[in-house]
mmCIF file of C-alpha atoms in Angstrom:
data_model
loop_
_atom_site.group_PDB
_atom_site.id
_atom_site.type_symbol
_atom_site.label_atom_id
_atom_site.label_comp_id
_atom_site.label_asym_id
_atom_site.label_seq_id
_atom_site.Cartn_x
_atom_site.Cartn_y
_atom_site.Cartn_z
ATOM 1 C CA ASN A 25 -85.282 -133.647 -51.481
ATOM 2 C CA MET A 26 -87.076 -136.284 -49.409
ATOM 3 C CA LYS A 27 -87.527 -133.818 -46.526
ATOM 4 C CA GLU A 28 -89.984 -131.817 -48.663
ATOM 5 C CA ILE A 29 -92.460 -134.713 -48.381
ATOM 6 C CA ALA A 30 -93.252 -133.230 -44.955
ATOM 7 C CA THR A 31 -94.962 -130.294 -46.758
ATOM 8 C CA CYS A 32 -97.138 -132.476 -49.057
ATOM 9 C CA ASP A 33 -100.777 -133.535 -48.809
ATOM 10 C CA TRP A 34 -100.312 -136.203 -51.509
ATOM 11 C CA THR A 35 -97.043 -137.917 -52.448
ATOM 12 C CA ILE A 36 -96.868 -140.044 -55.623
ATOM 13 C CA GLU A 37 -94.092 -142.584 -56.234
ATOM 14 C CA VAL A 38 -93.093 -142.900 -59.911
ATOM 15 C CA VAL A 39 -89.726 -144.712 -59.825
ATOM 16 C CA VAL A 40 -88.410 -147.683 -61.825
ATOM 17 C CA GLU A 41 -90.596 -150.827 -61.893
ATOM 18 C CA ARG A 42 -88.716 -152.833 -59.282
ATOM 19 C CA LEU A 43 -90.378 -153.826 -56.028
ATOM 20 C CA ASP A 44 -87.174 -153.694 -53.930
ATOM 21 C CA ILE A 45 -86.398 -150.143 -55.076
ATOM 22 C CA LYS A 46 -89.973 -148.992 -54.494
ATOM 23 C CA GLN A 47 -89.985 -150.491 -50.991
ATOM 24 C CA SER A 48 -86.700 -148.740 -50.120
ATOM 25 C CA ILE A 49 -88.151 -145.426 -51.393
ATOM 26 C CA PHE A 50 -91.232 -145.869 -49.182
ATOM 27 C CA THR A 51 -89.038 -146.670 -46.149
ATOM 28 C CA GLU A 52 -87.274 -143.352 -46.719
ATOM 29 C CA ALA A 53 -90.491 -141.426 -47.514
ATOM 30 C CA GLU A 54 -92.142 -142.596 -44.298
ATOM 31 C CA LYS A 55 -89.465 -140.845 -42.234
ATOM 32 C CA TYR A 56 -90.769 -137.474 -43.472
ATOM 33 C CA ARG A 57 -94.409 -138.112 -44.396
ATOM 34 C CA LYS A 58 -96.988 -136.407 -42.154
ATOM 35 C CA PRO A 59 -99.555 -138.851 -40.675
ATOM 36 C CA GLY A 60 -102.913 -138.587 -42.426
ATOM 37 C CA THR A 61 -101.463 -137.535 -45.805
ATOM 38 C CA LEU A 62 -102.003 -139.533 -49.003
ATOM 39 C CA ILE A 63 -99.189 -141.655 -50.426
ATOM 40 C CA THR A 64 -99.714 -143.575 -53.674
ATOM 41 C CA SER A 65 -97.830 -145.491 -56.369
ATOM 42 C CA ASN A 66 -98.009 -144.993 -60.143
ATOM 43 C CA THR A 67 -96.856 -148.561 -60.889
ATOM 44 C CA SER A 68 -98.328 -150.104 -64.022
ATOM 45 C CA GLY A 69 -98.288 -153.661 -62.772
ATOM 46 C CA ILE A 70 -96.559 -154.418 -59.432
ATOM 47 C CA PRO A 71 -99.085 -155.655 -56.823
ATOM 48 C CA ILE A 72 -99.960 -152.669 -54.636
ATOM 49 C CA HIS A 73 -100.222 -154.625 -51.371
ATOM 50 C CA LEU A 74 -96.594 -155.829 -51.692
ATOM 51 C CA MET A 75 -95.283 -152.252 -51.702
ATOM 52 C CA ALA A 76 -96.894 -151.432 -48.370
ATOM 53 C CA GLU A 77 -95.390 -154.420 -46.514
ATOM 54 C CA GLY A 78 -93.509 -153.362 -43.381
ATOM 55 C CA ARG A 79 -95.036 -149.863 -43.329
ATOM 56 C CA SER A 80 -96.960 -148.318 -40.403
ATOM 57 C CA ASP A 81 -100.731 -148.687 -40.031
ATOM 58 C CA ASP A 82 -101.233 -144.999 -40.845
ATOM 59 C CA PHE A 83 -99.158 -145.383 -44.026
ATOM 60 C CA LYS A 84 -101.127 -148.483 -45.107
ATOM 61 C CA LYS A 85 -104.441 -146.770 -44.395
ATOM 62 C CA HIS A 86 -103.565 -143.847 -46.710
ATOM 63 C CA PHE A 87 -101.771 -145.899 -49.376
ATOM 64 C CA CYS A 88 -103.079 -147.236 -52.688
ATOM 65 C CA GLY A 89 -102.250 -147.339 -56.407
ATOM 66 C CA THR A 90 -103.011 -144.293 -58.595
ATOM 67 C CA HIS A 91 -102.017 -145.404 -62.089
ATOM 68 C CA PHE A 92 -102.011 -142.452 -64.498
ATOM 69 C CA PHE A 93 -101.875 -143.477 -68.149
ATOM 70 C CA ASN A 94 -98.996 -142.059 -70.154
ATOM 71 C CA PRO A 95 -98.928 -139.333 -71.458
ATOM 72 C CA PRO A 96 -101.305 -138.102 -68.721
ATOM 73 C CA ARG A 97 -102.030 -134.815 -70.482
ATOM 74 C CA TYR A 98 -103.646 -136.751 -73.368
ATOM 75 C CA LEU A 99 -104.926 -140.010 -71.860
ATOM 76 C CA ARG A 100 -107.806 -139.667 -69.436
ATOM 77 C CA LEU A 101 -107.544 -142.909 -67.507
ATOM 78 C CA LEU A 102 -106.683 -142.920 -63.805
ATOM 79 C CA GLU A 103 -106.868 -146.378 -62.222
ATOM 80 C CA ILE A 104 -107.413 -146.387 -58.444
ATOM 81 C CA ILE A 105 -106.152 -149.632 -56.875
ATOM 82 C CA PRO A 106 -106.746 -150.045 -53.118
ATOM 83 C CA THR A 107 -105.239 -152.706 -50.849
ATOM 84 C CA PRO A 108 -107.204 -154.481 -48.073
ATOM 85 C CA HIS A 109 -105.736 -151.844 -45.681
ATOM 86 C CA THR A 110 -106.758 -148.722 -47.654
ATOM 87 C CA ASP A 111 -109.313 -146.569 -45.831
ATOM 88 C CA PRO A 112 -112.600 -146.504 -47.859
ATOM 89 C CA GLU A 113 -112.688 -142.708 -47.385
ATOM 90 C CA VAL A 114 -109.329 -142.439 -49.189
ATOM 91 C CA ILE A 115 -110.682 -144.486 -52.117
ATOM 92 C CA ASP A 116 -113.840 -142.359 -52.353
ATOM 93 C CA PHE A 117 -111.805 -139.149 -52.169
ATOM 94 C CA LEU A 118 -109.406 -140.176 -54.962
ATOM 95 C CA LEU A 119 -112.225 -141.364 -57.251
ATOM 96 C CA HIS A 120 -114.016 -138.043 -56.729
ATOM 97 C CA TYR A 121 -110.906 -135.841 -56.904
ATOM 98 C CA GLY A 122 -109.589 -137.556 -60.031
ATOM 99 C CA ASP A 123 -112.931 -137.171 -61.751
ATOM 100 C CA LEU A 124 -113.918 -133.665 -60.701
ATOM 101 C CA TYR A 125 -110.608 -131.829 -60.298
ATOM 102 C CA LEU A 126 -108.218 -133.699 -62.600
ATOM 103 C CA GLY A 127 -110.792 -134.335 -65.332
ATOM 104 C CA LYS A 128 -109.935 -138.036 -65.437
ATOM 105 C CA THR A 129 -111.999 -141.132 -66.106
ATOM 106 C CA THR A 130 -111.337 -142.700 -62.702
ATOM 107 C CA VAL A 131 -111.798 -146.460 -62.596
ATOM 108 C CA LEU A 132 -111.742 -148.559 -59.422
ATOM 109 C CA CYS A 133 -109.556 -151.642 -59.985
ATOM 110 C CA LYS A 134 -108.769 -154.810 -58.109
ATOM 111 C CA ASP A 135 -105.154 -155.434 -57.095
ATOM 112 C CA THR A 136 -104.547 -157.989 -59.864
ATOM 113 C CA PRO A 137 -101.477 -158.050 -62.172
ATOM 114 C CA ALA A 138 -101.520 -155.133 -64.686
ATOM 115 C CA PHE A 139 -104.911 -154.005 -63.234
ATOM 116 C CA ILE A 140 -107.597 -153.490 -65.927
ATOM 117 C CA ALA A 141 -106.418 -151.510 -68.962
ATOM 118 C CA ASN A 142 -102.918 -152.995 -69.297
ATOM 119 C CA ARG A 143 -104.188 -156.525 -68.630
ATOM 120 C CA ILE A 144 -106.657 -156.257 -71.533
ATOM 121 C CA GLY A 145 -104.603 -153.894 -73.720
ATOM 122 C CA VAL A 146 -101.365 -155.885 -73.535
ATOM 123 C CA TYR A 147 -103.332 -159.109 -74.112
ATOM 124 C CA GLY A 148 -104.723 -157.451 -77.270
ATOM 125 C CA ILE A 149 -101.265 -156.441 -78.512
ATOM 126 C CA MET A 150 -99.742 -159.869 -77.772
ATOM 127 C CA ALA A 151 -102.690 -161.583 -79.502
ATOM 128 C CA VAL A 152 -102.079 -159.404 -82.577
ATOM 129 C CA PHE A 153 -98.382 -160.415 -82.503
ATOM 130 C CA GLY A 154 -99.599 -164.030 -82.632
ATOM 131 C CA LEU A 155 -101.840 -163.266 -85.621
ATOM 132 C CA VAL A 156 -98.869 -161.701 -87.455
ATOM 133 C CA GLU A 157 -97.275 -165.147 -87.541
ATOM 134 C CA LYS A 158 -100.507 -167.114 -88.014
ATOM 135 C CA LEU A 159 -101.782 -165.058 -90.986
ATOM 136 C CA GLY A 160 -98.458 -163.881 -92.417
ATOM 137 C CA LEU A 161 -99.111 -160.147 -91.980
ATOM 138 C CA THR A 162 -96.589 -157.289 -91.945
ATOM 139 C CA ILE A 163 -96.206 -154.414 -89.459
ATOM 140 C CA ASP A 164 -97.674 -151.959 -92.006
ATOM 141 C CA GLU A 165 -100.642 -154.244 -92.705
ATOM 142 C CA ILE A 166 -101.397 -154.707 -88.992
ATOM 143 C CA ASP A 167 -101.245 -150.966 -88.267
ATOM 144 C CA SER A 168 -103.590 -150.235 -91.199
ATOM 145 C CA LEU A 169 -106.039 -152.861 -89.839
ATOM 146 C CA THR A 170 -105.943 -151.849 -86.157
ATOM 147 C CA GLY A 171 -106.131 -148.043 -86.300
ATOM 148 C CA PRO A 172 -108.990 -145.556 -86.932
ATOM 149 C CA VAL A 173 -110.837 -147.980 -89.237
ATOM 150 C CA ILE A 174 -111.893 -149.938 -86.093
ATOM 151 C CA GLY A 175 -112.144 -146.894 -83.812
ATOM 152 C CA ARG A 176 -108.632 -147.167 -82.375
ATOM 153 C CA PRO A 177 -105.951 -144.428 -82.335
ATOM 154 C CA LYS A 178 -103.783 -143.682 -85.395
ATOM 155 C CA SER A 179 -100.876 -145.276 -83.522
ATOM 156 C CA ALA A 180 -102.714 -148.633 -83.912
ATOM 157 C CA THR A 181 -100.579 -151.553 -82.597
ATOM 158 C CA PHE A 182 -96.879 -151.381 -83.469
ATOM 159 C CA ARG A 183 -96.665 -147.586 -83.365
ATOM 160 C CA THR A 184 -98.304 -147.661 -79.903
ATOM 161 C CA ALA A 185 -95.617 -150.108 -78.744
ATOM 162 C CA ASP A 186 -92.898 -147.718 -79.997
ATOM 163 C CA VAL A 187 -94.455 -144.783 -78.102
ATOM 164 C CA VAL A 188 -95.001 -146.716 -74.846
ATOM 165 C CA GLY A 189 -91.618 -148.470 -75.014
ATOM 166 C CA ILE A 190 -91.232 -152.028 -76.279
ATOM 167 C CA ASP A 191 -89.395 -152.987 -73.067
ATOM 168 C CA THR A 192 -92.342 -151.753 -70.968
ATOM 169 C CA LEU A 193 -94.751 -153.810 -73.065
ATOM 170 C CA VAL A 194 -92.559 -156.912 -72.649
ATOM 171 C CA LYS A 195 -92.274 -156.343 -68.856
ATOM 172 C CA VAL A 196 -96.067 -156.192 -68.475
ATOM 173 C CA ALA A 197 -96.535 -159.286 -70.685
ATOM 174 C CA LYS A 198 -93.936 -161.259 -68.702
ATOM 175 C CA GLY A 199 -95.517 -160.056 -65.445
ATOM 176 C CA VAL A 200 -98.913 -161.425 -66.476
ATOM 177 C CA TYR A 201 -97.377 -164.704 -67.669
ATOM 178 C CA GLU A 202 -95.487 -165.208 -64.393
ATOM 179 C CA ASN A 203 -98.160 -163.960 -61.970
ATOM 180 C CA CYS A 204 -101.414 -165.239 -63.530
ATOM 181 C CA PRO A 205 -101.050 -169.055 -63.488
ATOM 182 C CA ASN A 206 -104.812 -169.538 -63.957
ATOM 183 C CA ASP A 207 -105.137 -167.226 -66.967
ATOM 184 C CA GLU A 208 -106.616 -169.437 -69.698
ATOM 185 C CA ALA A 209 -104.813 -167.369 -72.376
ATOM 186 C CA LYS A 210 -101.499 -167.361 -70.495
ATOM 187 C CA ASN A 211 -99.535 -168.629 -73.514
ATOM 188 C CA THR A 212 -100.547 -165.530 -75.496
ATOM 189 C CA PHE A 213 -98.161 -163.593 -73.206
ATOM 190 C CA ILE A 214 -95.100 -165.678 -74.194
ATOM 191 C CA ILE A 215 -92.634 -163.323 -75.902
ATOM 192 C CA PRO A 216 -91.983 -164.373 -79.537
ATOM 193 C CA SER A 217 -88.305 -164.907 -80.462
ATOM 194 C CA TRP A 218 -88.284 -161.915 -82.857
ATOM 195 C CA LEU A 219 -89.514 -159.667 -80.030
ATOM 196 C CA GLU A 220 -86.848 -161.004 -77.644
ATOM 197 C CA LYS A 221 -84.205 -160.102 -80.283
ATOM 198 C CA ILE A 222 -85.608 -156.575 -80.672
ATOM 199 C CA VAL A 223 -85.370 -155.971 -76.900
ATOM 200 C CA ALA A 224 -81.896 -157.565 -76.710
ATOM 201 C CA ASN A 225 -80.698 -155.137 -79.409
ATOM 202 C CA ASN A 226 -82.120 -152.189 -77.418
ATOM 203 C CA TRP A 227 -84.468 -151.216 -80.268
ATOM 204 C CA LEU A 228 -87.068 -150.079 -77.733
ATOM 205 C CA GLY A 229 -89.029 -147.528 -79.765
ATOM 206 C CA ASP A 230 -89.056 -143.733 -79.615
ATOM 207 C CA LYS A 231 -86.842 -143.506 -76.534
ATOM 208 C CA THR A 232 -83.939 -145.241 -78.332
ATOM 209 C CA GLY A 233 -84.600 -143.722 -81.771
ATOM 210 C CA GLN A 234 -85.731 -146.979 -83.352
ATOM 211 C CA GLY A 235 -88.158 -149.802 -82.666
ATOM 212 C CA PHE A 236 -90.701 -151.199 -85.060
ATOM 213 C CA PHE A 237 -90.339 -147.930 -86.981
ATOM 214 C CA LYS A 238 -87.428 -145.594 -87.659
ATOM 215 C CA LYS A 239 -87.378 -142.015 -88.945
ATOM 216 C CA THR A 240 -84.683 -141.276 -91.539
ATOM 217 C CA LYS A 241 -83.933 -138.669 -94.172
ATOM 218 C CA GLY A 242 -84.361 -139.582 -97.825
ATOM 219 C CA ALA A 243 -81.890 -138.698 -100.592
ATOM 220 C CA GLY A 244 -83.552 -135.290 -101.054
ATOM 221 C CA GLY A 245 -83.495 -134.523 -97.308
ATOM 222 C CA GLU A 246 -87.195 -135.290 -96.852
ATOM 223 C CA LYS A 247 -88.342 -137.228 -93.771
ATOM 224 C CA GLU A 248 -88.992 -140.906 -94.368
ATOM 225 C CA ILE A 249 -90.396 -143.525 -91.984
ATOM 226 C CA LEU A 250 -89.147 -147.080 -92.368
ATOM 227 C CA SER A 251 -90.809 -150.154 -90.883
ATOM 228 C CA ARG A 252 -89.125 -153.327 -89.664
ATOM 229 C CA ASP A 253 -89.503 -156.629 -91.504
ATOM 230 C CA LEU A 254 -90.195 -159.098 -88.684
ATOM 231 C CA LYS A 255 -88.664 -162.000 -90.625
ATOM 232 C CA THR A 256 -85.281 -160.351 -91.320
ATOM 233 C CA LEU A 257 -85.500 -157.604 -88.619
ATOM 234 C CA GLU A 258 -84.168 -155.178 -91.266
ATOM 235 C CA TYR A 259 -85.852 -151.859 -92.084
ATOM 236 C CA GLN A 260 -87.671 -151.303 -95.363
ATOM 237 C CA PRO A 261 -89.746 -148.464 -96.879
ATOM 238 C CA ARG A 262 -93.348 -148.450 -95.620
ATOM 239 C CA THR A 263 -95.953 -149.956 -97.941
ATOM 240 C CA LYS A 264 -99.618 -149.015 -98.279
ATOM 241 C CA SER A 265 -101.851 -151.944 -97.479
ATOM 242 C CA LYS A 266 -104.897 -152.728 -99.611
ATOM 243 C CA PHE A 267 -107.559 -155.146 -98.463
ATOM 244 C CA ALA A 268 -110.911 -155.410 -100.276
ATOM 245 C CA THR A 269 -112.794 -155.676 -96.948
ATOM 246 C CA VAL A 270 -111.204 -152.466 -95.597
ATOM 247 C CA GLU A 271 -111.689 -150.534 -98.866
ATOM 248 C CA ALA A 272 -115.388 -151.490 -98.885
ATOM 249 C CA ALA A 273 -115.856 -150.563 -95.211
ATOM 250 C CA LYS A 274 -113.939 -147.249 -95.171
ATOM 251 C CA PRO A 275 -116.760 -145.142 -96.686
ATOM 252 C CA ILE A 276 -119.122 -146.282 -93.876
ATOM 253 C CA ASP A 277 -119.201 -143.360 -91.422
ATOM 254 C CA ASP A 278 -120.915 -145.146 -88.541
ATOM 255 C CA LEU A 279 -118.295 -147.140 -86.606
ATOM 256 C CA LYS A 280 -120.743 -149.797 -85.411
ATOM 257 C CA THR A 281 -121.978 -150.515 -88.949
ATOM 258 C CA ARG A 282 -118.371 -150.498 -90.185
ATOM 259 C CA LEU A 283 -117.286 -153.077 -87.554
ATOM 260 C CA LYS A 284 -119.983 -155.485 -88.774
ATOM 261 C CA ALA A 285 -118.779 -155.117 -92.363
ATOM 262 C CA LEU A 286 -115.122 -155.706 -91.371
ATOM 263 C CA VAL A 287 -115.846 -158.846 -89.347
ATOM 264 C CA ASN A 288 -117.911 -160.287 -92.215
ATOM 265 C CA GLY A 289 -115.121 -159.750 -94.783
ATOM 266 C CA ALA A 290 -114.214 -162.688 -97.040
ATOM 267 C CA ASP A 291 -110.496 -161.901 -97.464
ATOM 268 C CA LYS A 292 -107.466 -162.096 -95.137
ATOM 269 C CA ALA A 293 -108.537 -158.846 -93.428
ATOM 270 C CA GLY A 294 -111.939 -160.356 -92.583
ATOM 271 C CA GLU A 295 -110.205 -163.448 -91.191
ATOM 272 C CA PHE A 296 -107.932 -161.214 -89.108
ATOM 273 C CA TYR A 297 -110.888 -159.222 -87.698
ATOM 274 C CA ARG A 298 -112.730 -162.396 -86.706
ATOM 275 C CA HIS A 299 -109.736 -163.838 -84.817
ATOM 276 C CA PHE A 300 -108.944 -160.390 -83.388
ATOM 277 C CA HIS A 301 -112.445 -159.896 -81.939
ATOM 278 C CA TYR A 302 -113.131 -163.509 -80.928
ATOM 279 C CA GLY A 303 -109.900 -163.663 -78.919
ATOM 280 C CA LEU A 304 -110.641 -160.325 -77.237
ATOM 281 C CA PHE A 305 -114.247 -161.289 -76.374
ATOM 282 C CA SER A 306 -113.151 -164.634 -74.944
ATOM 283 C CA TYR A 307 -110.487 -162.912 -72.840
ATOM 284 C CA ILE A 308 -112.700 -160.174 -71.372
ATOM 285 C CA SER A 309 -115.437 -162.674 -70.520
ATOM 286 C CA HIS A 310 -112.966 -164.648 -68.378
ATOM 287 C CA ARG A 311 -111.697 -161.488 -66.614
ATOM 288 C CA ILE A 312 -115.061 -160.858 -64.904
ATOM 289 C CA PRO A 313 -115.038 -160.922 -61.869
ATOM 290 C CA GLU A 314 -111.241 -161.511 -61.636
ATOM 291 C CA ILE A 315 -110.150 -157.958 -62.521
ATOM 292 C CA SER A 316 -113.488 -156.146 -62.152
ATOM 293 C CA ASP A 317 -116.984 -156.940 -60.907
ATOM 294 C CA GLU A 318 -118.457 -154.427 -63.351
ATOM 295 C CA ILE A 319 -118.427 -154.862 -67.131
ATOM 296 C CA TYR A 320 -118.514 -151.104 -67.761
ATOM 297 C CA HIS A 321 -115.274 -150.561 -65.803
ATOM 298 C CA VAL A 322 -113.468 -152.649 -68.431
ATOM 299 C CA ASP A 323 -114.935 -150.586 -71.298
ATOM 300 C CA ASP A 324 -114.282 -147.256 -69.539
ATOM 301 C CA ALA A 325 -110.663 -148.249 -68.873
ATOM 302 C CA MET A 326 -109.973 -149.242 -72.487
ATOM 303 C CA MET A 327 -111.551 -146.114 -73.937
ATOM 304 C CA ALA A 328 -109.797 -143.735 -71.526
ATOM 305 C CA GLY A 329 -106.455 -145.587 -71.307
ATOM 306 C CA PHE A 330 -105.940 -146.878 -74.843
ATOM 307 C CA GLY A 331 -108.017 -144.322 -76.721
ATOM 308 C CA TRP A 332 -110.610 -146.802 -78.045
ATOM 309 C CA GLU A 333 -113.757 -145.154 -79.411
ATOM 310 C CA ILE A 334 -115.869 -148.106 -78.357
ATOM 311 C CA GLY A 335 -115.437 -150.521 -75.456
ATOM 312 C CA ALA A 336 -114.795 -154.254 -75.860
ATOM 313 C CA PHE A 337 -118.142 -155.386 -74.392
ATOM 314 C CA GLU A 338 -119.903 -152.678 -76.395
ATOM 315 C CA SER A 339 -118.236 -154.015 -79.588
ATOM 316 C CA TRP A 340 -119.528 -157.474 -78.691
ATOM 317 C CA ASP A 341 -123.047 -156.024 -78.386
ATOM 318 C CA VAL A 342 -122.667 -154.458 -81.847
ATOM 319 C CA LEU A 343 -121.754 -157.794 -83.451
ATOM 320 C CA GLY A 344 -124.545 -159.599 -81.547
ATOM 321 C CA ILE A 345 -123.689 -161.667 -78.469
ATOM 322 C CA ASP A 346 -125.586 -164.864 -79.317
ATOM 323 C CA LYS A 347 -124.533 -164.959 -82.986
ATOM 324 C CA THR A 348 -120.897 -164.154 -82.148
ATOM 325 C CA VAL A 349 -120.645 -166.797 -79.401
ATOM 326 C CA LYS A 350 -121.772 -169.472 -81.904
ATOM 327 C CA ALA A 351 -119.151 -168.271 -84.415
ATOM 328 C CA MET A 352 -116.504 -168.145 -81.673
ATOM 329 C CA ARG A 353 -117.187 -171.754 -80.673
ATOM 330 C CA ASP A 354 -116.946 -172.884 -84.302
ATOM 331 C CA ALA A 355 -113.561 -171.117 -84.515
ATOM 332 C CA GLY A 356 -112.302 -172.747 -81.291
ATOM 333 C CA TYR A 357 -112.758 -169.835 -78.847
ATOM 334 C CA ARG A 358 -114.385 -170.378 -75.439
ATOM 335 C CA VAL A 359 -116.473 -167.924 -73.431
ATOM 336 C CA ALA A 360 -116.916 -167.794 -69.648
ATOM 337 C CA GLY A 361 -119.905 -169.652 -68.212
ATOM 338 C CA TRP A 362 -121.713 -166.469 -67.116
ATOM 339 C CA VAL A 363 -122.065 -165.414 -70.788
ATOM 340 C CA ASP A 364 -123.904 -168.671 -71.585
ATOM 341 C CA GLU A 365 -126.146 -168.121 -68.533
ATOM 342 C CA MET A 366 -126.837 -164.582 -69.697
ATOM 343 C CA ILE A 367 -127.787 -165.751 -73.218
ATOM 344 C CA ALA A 368 -130.037 -168.457 -71.726
ATOM 345 C CA SER A 369 -131.894 -165.801 -69.709
ATOM 346 C CA SER A 370 -133.841 -162.905 -71.174
ATOM 347 C CA ALA A 371 -130.710 -160.710 -71.278
ATOM 348 C CA LYS A 372 -129.530 -160.298 -74.870
ATOM 349 C CA SER A 373 -126.995 -157.471 -74.539
ATOM 350 C CA PHE A 374 -124.408 -156.097 -72.103
ATOM 351 C CA TYR A 375 -125.884 -152.585 -72.298
ATOM 352 C CA LYS A 376 -129.419 -151.312 -72.815
ATOM 353 C CA ILE A 377 -131.342 -148.052 -72.573
ATOM 354 C CA GLU A 378 -134.384 -148.017 -70.293
ATOM 355 C CA THR A 379 -136.445 -144.911 -69.432
ATOM 356 C CA GLY A 380 -133.639 -142.693 -70.708
ATOM 357 C CA LYS A 381 -130.955 -144.382 -68.598
ATOM 358 C CA ARG A 382 -128.093 -146.505 -69.899
ATOM 359 C CA LEU A 383 -127.970 -149.743 -67.931
ATOM 360 C CA CYS A 384 -125.259 -152.387 -67.803
ATOM 361 C CA TYR A 385 -125.605 -156.111 -67.176
ATOM 362 C CA ASP A 386 -124.445 -157.090 -63.684
ATOM 363 C CA VAL A 387 -122.955 -160.592 -63.529
ATOM 364 C CA SER A 388 -123.432 -161.186 -59.778
ATOM 365 C CA SER A 389 -127.127 -160.262 -59.619
ATOM 366 C CA LYS A 390 -127.894 -161.425 -63.212
ATOM 367 C CA SER A 391 -129.826 -158.201 -63.776
ATOM 368 C CA TYR A 392 -129.236 -154.707 -65.197
#
């Protein structure tokens, strides 16, 4: 029905994540597209400028990335990714339209691999996969540690991967590894052998009926959820995880106070939370200004796209920037130079309230 594009004000491409296929679709779409109409891509990681190669000037002027997070009826994030050719009026229109008429949290992104939310979110998931091996944790333990107790969705880590599609997660991770040679945490995106086996066996999550979890019927016909043992790759009944740190922190209603208690834990859970947060803080510090000039864009994207209750920089504020950086260094984690400069100045937090307004630290001007 390509001819119907002639009747549209805005055409969105949402086909398979292959550049050659997308380019052939755009070649066809341009035959019918009316000049002056919007044409955008919903890719989750292919560089936007590459898709517009060979297209007319009018096409390029009205083309950019509009990455809706899936499922769009639940997740509020809409990433707007312009190319050097995109008309500034088109960018302003989409940011406004997405916000006011679609009810989205619209975030302006740079055309870098995986944009903002997937770059940080997939780093976070891959870092957790690394901690599984380092600390000897199970799927059930990880999902109990990375869900609502730290202000993340119930789907936590492994369940999120099943919903999104394990193959999609692996594609984004490989894309970052291959296309971000200067990423200091590049090796975090290397796919572990057990994950390669899961993809090879087509255990891709909900869409194939099994992934890290599998729904079955018990002997009495009741629904049972099994989880995969990552050592044997066999399924086993789910087990309830008990960590002293988590049990002590659960009754704390205030998330910010609870995060402090979790990171200070003396057991394996406390060790996990320290590595988990230190790795994340190190990573986000090095992504400014690579993926965004503004700190708050990173937090907005993670809250709207991954359902976090609190942004990554905001979490760092909660745990105390200066104190945490010292602990990070002792644990072998590096921060970007601008964070040290910020600490050395009078700025002691990423966010602050002044005369009733919430202000955010700006790295380029070194002010709020």
